[in-house]
XYZ file of N, CA and C in Angstrom:
462
model
N 130.044 84.595 -21.636
C 129.125 85.994 -21.057
C 128.523 85.789 -22.542
N 127.208 86.641 -22.237
C 126.465 87.050 -23.461
C 126.029 88.541 -23.665
N 125.880 88.264 -24.913
C 125.891 89.541 -25.065
C 124.599 90.220 -25.461
N 123.906 91.366 -25.642
C 122.956 91.531 -25.875
C 122.619 92.424 -27.601
N 122.362 91.770 -28.488
C 121.924 92.233 -29.443
C 121.538 93.693 -30.328
N 122.115 94.664 -30.529
C 121.886 95.851 -30.336
C 120.898 95.830 -31.735
N 119.898 96.656 -31.500
C 118.786 96.955 -32.850
C 118.805 98.495 -32.683
N 118.831 98.532 -33.590
C 118.771 100.319 -33.991
C 117.409 100.782 -33.698
N 117.256 101.901 -33.109
C 116.159 102.662 -32.363
C 116.197 103.924 -32.077
N 115.164 105.206 -31.365
C 115.645 105.955 -31.227
C 116.033 105.982 -29.837
N 115.909 104.513 -29.042
C 116.620 104.450 -27.194
C 118.151 104.274 -27.366
N 118.791 103.753 -28.510
C 120.064 103.748 -28.702
C 120.872 105.101 -28.921
N 119.643 106.703 -29.302
C 120.541 107.481 -28.964
C 120.784 107.865 -31.021
N 120.232 107.411 -31.984
C 120.175 107.789 -33.062
C 119.269 108.916 -33.573
N 119.842 109.916 -34.429
C 119.044 111.037 -35.114
C 118.136 110.518 -35.920
N 116.833 111.338 -35.618
C 115.932 111.467 -36.672
C 115.851 110.578 -37.828
N 116.693 110.706 -38.649
C 116.850 110.409 -39.841
C 117.355 108.889 -40.065
N 118.516 108.951 -39.225
C 118.798 107.138 -38.970
C 117.523 106.330 -37.969
N 116.919 106.694 -37.181
C 115.605 106.117 -36.878
C 114.265 105.713 -38.137
N 114.388 106.917 -38.572
C 113.526 106.643 -39.697
C 113.672 105.724 -40.533
N 115.017 105.608 -41.274
C 115.588 105.200 -41.814
C 115.724 103.360 -41.457
N 116.010 103.339 -39.822
C 115.989 101.999 -39.236
C 114.270 101.631 -38.882
N 113.517 102.058 -39.372
C 111.857 101.836 -39.467
C 111.013 102.528 -37.865
N 111.752 103.327 -37.386
C 111.141 103.386 -36.239
C 110.327 104.973 -36.701
N 109.257 104.940 -35.825
C 108.544 106.136 -36.101
C 109.416 107.033 -35.285
N 108.821 108.797 -36.687
C 109.754 109.826 -36.382
C 109.223 110.297 -34.593
N 110.080 110.656 -34.013
C 109.490 111.400 -33.109
C 109.563 113.074 -32.983
N 108.382 113.494 -32.302
C 107.588 114.496 -32.401
C 108.630 115.241 -31.558
N 109.132 116.619 -32.068
C 109.702 117.536 -30.776
C 108.572 118.903 -30.433
N 108.381 118.809 -29.365
C 107.519 120.127 -28.997
C 108.412 121.421 -28.505
N 107.832 122.037 -28.672
C 108.739 123.593 -28.384
C 108.499 123.603 -26.704
N 107.334 122.779 -26.251
C 106.835 123.575 -25.427
C 107.234 122.841 -24.063
N 108.133 122.787 -23.273
C 108.827 121.888 -22.304
C 107.764 121.640 -21.386
N 106.664 122.504 -20.928
C 105.412 122.395 -20.049
C 104.161 121.790 -20.519
N 104.546 120.743 -21.823
C 103.306 120.564 -22.740
C 102.247 119.354 -21.680
N 103.329 118.616 -21.096
C 102.238 117.418 -20.028
C 101.808 118.140 -18.946
N 102.593 119.241 -18.330
C 101.411 119.538 -17.057
C 100.162 120.769 -18.050
N 100.517 121.030 -19.251
C 99.323 121.958 -20.461
C 98.205 120.849 -19.941
N 98.250 119.694 -20.557
C 97.338 118.869 -20.889
C 96.873 118.659 -19.395
N 97.657 117.904 -18.593
C 97.256 117.907 -17.058
C 95.899 118.732 -16.507
N 96.576 119.872 -16.485
C 95.500 121.033 -16.189
C 94.197 121.591 -17.599
N 94.223 121.144 -18.249
C 93.130 121.207 -19.507
C 92.136 120.064 -18.976
N 92.638 118.871 -18.654
C 91.753 117.941 -18.220
C 91.163 118.129 -16.828
N 92.136 118.591 -16.021
C 91.618 119.205 -14.221
C 90.524 120.448 -14.810
N 90.411 121.254 -15.480
C 89.491 122.081 -16.086
C 88.677 121.622 -16.402
N 88.662 120.349 -17.458
C 87.473 119.590 -18.141
C 86.409 119.380 -16.961
N 87.166 118.749 -16.016
C 86.556 117.358 -15.005
C 85.697 118.510 -13.801
N 86.182 120.037 -14.192
C 85.705 120.805 -13.206
C 84.673 121.566 -13.609
N 84.472 121.692 -15.400
C 83.057 121.563 -16.432
C 82.123 120.797 -15.671
N 82.484 119.591 -15.811
C 81.884 118.398 -15.663
C 81.022 118.474 -14.190
N 81.770 118.578 -13.286
C 81.695 118.992 -12.089
C 80.032 119.868 -11.595
N 80.543 121.008 -12.691
C 79.455 122.328 -12.465
C 78.114 121.681 -13.181
N 78.449 121.002 -14.099
C 77.361 120.296 -14.925
C 76.505 119.650 -14.088
N 77.000 118.459 -13.453
C 76.228 117.644 -12.880
C 75.590 118.505 -11.776
N 75.988 119.410 -11.207
C 75.197 120.045 -10.201
C 74.211 120.934 -10.489
N 74.547 121.577 -11.748
C 73.309 122.240 -12.436
C 72.091 121.159 -12.650
N 72.412 120.022 -12.723
C 71.814 118.663 -13.300
C 70.869 118.245 -12.008
N 71.533 118.095 -11.087
C 70.864 118.021 -9.533
C 69.951 119.321 -8.932
N 70.504 120.531 -9.239
C 69.779 121.714 -8.858
C 68.512 121.742 -9.651
N 68.716 121.242 -10.728
C 67.434 121.172 -11.577
C 66.330 120.101 -11.319
N 66.809 118.835 -10.747
C 66.243 118.027 -9.676
C 65.363 118.860 -8.950
N 66.301 119.474 -8.022
C 65.903 119.809 -6.506
C 64.556 120.785 -6.643
N 64.826 121.407 -7.681
C 63.512 122.583 -7.787
C 62.656 122.457 -8.144
N 62.442 121.225 -9.357
C 61.149 120.483 -9.138
C 60.830 119.563 -8.205
N 61.439 119.323 -7.365
C 60.490 118.610 -6.194
C 60.627 119.617 -4.699
N 60.937 120.810 -4.990
C 60.649 121.847 -3.589
C 59.522 121.936 -3.360
N 58.208 121.906 -4.287
C 57.107 122.119 -3.815
C 56.857 120.680 -2.947
N 57.202 119.812 -3.146
C 56.800 118.478 -2.521
C 57.230 118.614 -1.150
N 58.292 119.418 -0.857
C 59.012 119.414 0.170
C 58.179 120.098 1.602
N 57.585 121.135 0.790
C 57.002 121.978 1.539
C 55.437 121.589 2.285
N 54.836 121.404 3.238
C 53.847 121.640 3.791
C 52.664 121.419 3.112
N 51.513 120.599 3.035
C 50.321 120.665 2.425
C 49.343 121.545 2.927
N 49.310 122.604 2.412
C 48.351 123.331 3.254
C 46.819 123.379 2.552
N 47.227 123.443 1.110
C 45.899 123.140 0.355
C 46.093 122.881 -1.095
N 45.440 122.076 -1.550
C 45.549 121.661 -2.923
C 46.500 122.861 -4.279
N 47.249 122.902 -4.112
C 47.754 123.962 -5.166
C 48.304 123.488 -6.820
N 47.912 124.622 -7.639
C 48.753 124.193 -9.034
C 50.422 124.419 -8.883
N 50.628 123.426 -10.061
C 51.782 122.623 -9.936
C 52.951 123.940 -10.175
N 52.483 125.241 -10.475
C 53.343 126.424 -10.795
C 54.254 126.115 -11.805
N 55.035 127.406 -11.658
C 56.079 127.378 -12.941
C 57.349 126.833 -12.334
N 57.429 126.166 -11.207
C 59.095 125.379 -10.762
C 59.727 124.280 -12.026
N 58.492 124.038 -12.207
C 58.942 123.018 -13.361
C 59.922 122.991 -14.405
N 59.332 124.243 -14.788
C 60.143 125.349 -16.167
C 61.392 125.268 -15.893
N 61.360 125.885 -14.473
C 62.927 126.606 -13.826
C 63.565 125.423 -13.659
N 63.337 124.129 -12.857
C 64.241 123.115 -13.248
C 64.253 122.196 -14.489
N 63.721 122.758 -15.805
C 63.986 122.125 -17.037
C 65.209 123.126 -17.424
N 64.997 124.548 -17.377
C 65.805 125.367 -17.656
C 67.353 124.668 -16.928
N 67.135 124.599 -15.781
C 68.752 124.129 -15.011
C 69.329 122.762 -15.679
N 68.111 121.806 -15.727
C 68.654 120.533 -16.596
C 69.527 120.827 -17.912
N 69.074 121.792 -18.517
C 69.112 121.812 -20.141
C 70.438 122.729 -20.083
N 70.529 123.462 -19.123
C 71.812 124.257 -18.997
C 73.080 123.529 -18.638
N 72.785 122.384 -17.502
C 73.941 121.271 -17.268
C 73.893 120.520 -18.553
N 73.262 120.134 -19.310
C 73.283 119.136 -20.155
C 73.946 119.914 -21.336
N 73.875 121.027 -22.047
C 74.776 122.199 -22.708
C 75.897 122.155 -22.218
N 76.115 122.267 -20.685
C 77.370 122.470 -20.287
C 78.431 121.192 -20.426
N 77.830 120.171 -20.213
C 78.683 118.552 -20.690
C 79.067 118.817 -22.107
N 78.127 119.066 -23.217
C 78.401 119.409 -24.557
C 79.887 120.532 -25.001
N 79.351 121.554 -24.031
C 80.402 122.635 -24.505
C 81.436 121.964 -23.576
N 81.445 121.829 -22.743
C 83.159 121.307 -22.320
C 83.832 120.259 -22.851
N 82.988 119.582 -23.393
C 84.014 118.564 -23.983
C 84.464 118.921 -25.253
N 83.678 120.144 -25.865
C 83.912 120.662 -27.104
C 85.299 122.007 -26.625
N 85.074 122.646 -25.432
C 86.259 123.170 -25.451
C 87.571 122.621 -24.681
N 87.546 120.798 -24.213
C 88.700 120.261 -23.851
C 89.552 119.970 -25.156
N 88.859 119.547 -25.862
C 89.324 119.096 -27.213
C 89.773 120.240 -28.341
N 89.183 121.058 -28.205
C 89.931 122.962 -28.799
C 91.147 123.196 -28.131
N 91.202 123.258 -26.573
C 92.616 123.316 -26.324
C 93.304 122.284 -26.304
N 93.092 121.226 -26.425
C 94.187 119.918 -26.586
C 94.680 120.426 -27.914
N 93.738 120.878 -28.668
C 94.478 120.743 -30.231
C 95.557 121.904 -30.082
N 95.293 123.219 -29.552
C 95.787 124.380 -29.449
C 96.905 123.935 -29.036
N 96.890 123.103 -27.457
C 98.261 122.739 -27.046
C 99.407 122.162 -27.685
N 98.634 120.942 -28.245
C 99.637 120.402 -29.499
C 100.509 121.217 -30.206
N 99.634 122.260 -30.913
C 99.885 123.208 -32.105
C 100.783 124.325 -31.585
N 100.610 124.442 -29.994
C 101.619 125.153 -29.113
C 100.850 126.827 -30.023
N 100.005 127.042 -29.688
C 99.229 128.362 -30.030
C 97.856 128.647 -28.946
N 97.965 128.206 -27.826
C 96.510 128.209 -26.834
C 96.662 129.817 -26.528
N 95.503 130.282 -26.725
C 94.978 131.822 -26.198
C 93.769 131.633 -25.453
N 93.406 131.696 -24.206
C 92.431 131.543 -23.384
C 91.375 132.456 -24.025
N 90.266 131.863 -24.232
C 88.818 132.448 -24.683
C 88.597 133.183 -23.477
N 87.790 134.147 -23.648
C 86.894 134.694 -22.491
C 85.400 134.782 -22.770
N 85.063 134.275 -24.288
C 83.747 134.520 -24.096
C 82.842 133.173 -23.291
N 83.832 131.819 -23.366
C 83.375 131.012 -22.240
C 83.137 131.220 -20.749
N 83.906 132.331 -20.459
C 83.666 132.536 -18.800
C 82.883 133.408 -18.853
N 82.698 134.510 -19.985
C 81.364 135.393 -19.878
C 80.083 134.710 -19.795
N 79.924 134.061 -20.973
C 78.602 133.219 -21.018
C 78.419 132.339 -20.203
N 79.343 131.751 -19.448
C 78.520 130.828 -18.359
C 78.491 131.307 -17.245
N 79.033 132.645 -17.209
C 78.750 133.386 -15.622
C 77.438 134.207 -16.015
N 77.221 134.545 -17.270
C 76.073 134.953 -17.303
C 74.523 134.534 -17.136
N 75.033 133.180 -17.815
C 73.772 132.073 -17.360
C 73.509 131.591 -15.876
N 74.719 131.498 -15.490
C 74.305 131.040 -14.153
C 73.742 132.395 -13.086
N 74.420 133.575 -13.411
C 73.736 134.602 -12.792
C 72.207 134.550 -13.137
N 71.712 134.434 -14.299
C 70.230 134.304 -15.188
C 69.219 133.400 -14.088
N 70.256 132.347 -14.032
C 69.535 131.018 -13.633
C 69.560 131.319 -11.653
N 70.429 131.742 -11.430
C 70.100 132.009 -9.625
C 69.226 133.390 -9.446
N 69.083 134.131 -10.591
C 68.241 135.068 -10.176
C 66.881 134.447 -10.396
N 66.272 133.244 -11.231
C 65.088 132.828 -11.293
C 64.921 132.047 -10.143
N 66.018 131.560 -9.812
C 65.870 130.439 -8.168
C 65.262 131.660 -7.158
N 66.318 132.641 -7.179
C 65.743 133.490 -5.557
C 64.372 134.155 -6.007
N 63.901 134.389 -7.366
C 62.794 134.988 -7.890
C 61.780 133.967 -7.215
N 61.946 132.712 -7.905
C 60.978 131.655 -7.806
C 60.765 131.441 -6.144
N 61.934 131.176 -5.545
C 61.652 130.861 -3.836
C 61.206 132.107 -3.110
N 61.134 133.382 -3.550
C 60.376 134.375 -2.824
C 59.271 134.191 -3.187
N 58.656 134.159 -4.618
C 57.094 133.659 -4.883
C 56.479 132.658 -4.386
N 57.332 131.524 -3.842
C 56.627 130.164 -3.324
C 56.263 130.536 -2.017
N 57.573 131.292 -1.168
C 57.090 131.222 0.165
C 56.268 132.456 0.492
N 56.206 133.769 -0.293
C 55.548 134.750 -0.422
C 54.051 134.362 -0.732
N 53.282 133.492 -1.786
C 52.043 132.561 -1.809
C 52.173 132.036 -0.594
N 52.988 130.985 -0.184
C 52.870 130.082 1.391
C 52.202 130.846 2.154
N 53.180 132.480 2.491
C 52.350 133.036 4.109
C 51.274 133.448 3.278
N 50.689 133.836 2.247
C 49.569 134.251 1.830
C 48.185 133.203 1.966
N 48.577 131.824 1.948
C 47.814 130.807 2.244
C 47.487 130.511 3.616
N 48.803 130.633 4.224
C 48.346 130.655 5.953
C 47.519 131.869 6.350
N 47.795 132.997 5.975
C 46.944 134.113 6.673
C 45.362 133.847 5.885
N 45.027 133.293 4.822
C 43.753 133.072 4.676
C 42.984 132.128 5.166
N 43.808 131.194 5.788
C 43.142 129.960 6.553
C 43.299 130.170 7.919
């Protein structure tokens, strides 16, 4: 009959002081029993922000290329569409950076067990997307209004 030698450690149910004396690292105790779920929710939120940022980047490229998709009736000036596309791209890149900062801030707050949801990011992102969306609507209206005027002239 073989016996397994007993080694001291947290798996044997030793108290934290005995585990530290035995050379095992101290176990962190957390007051929040939902800590793992909170971290996973934080990660899902971060990934949703990243998807939104990638969408803004792609939309910026689409806006720049929208003039190429219209039929060439007459030679045209480049217009201001590229500026709007660059604005979407810059906002997408800023969203990548801000989402990473937000993720790590929330992660630290969860670990310290004092998370308070900030409203400023929701308000800021809503205002920026509303402004960019308004610019897109204006750009598309101006683009197709100028196309209709070009067709009437010819």
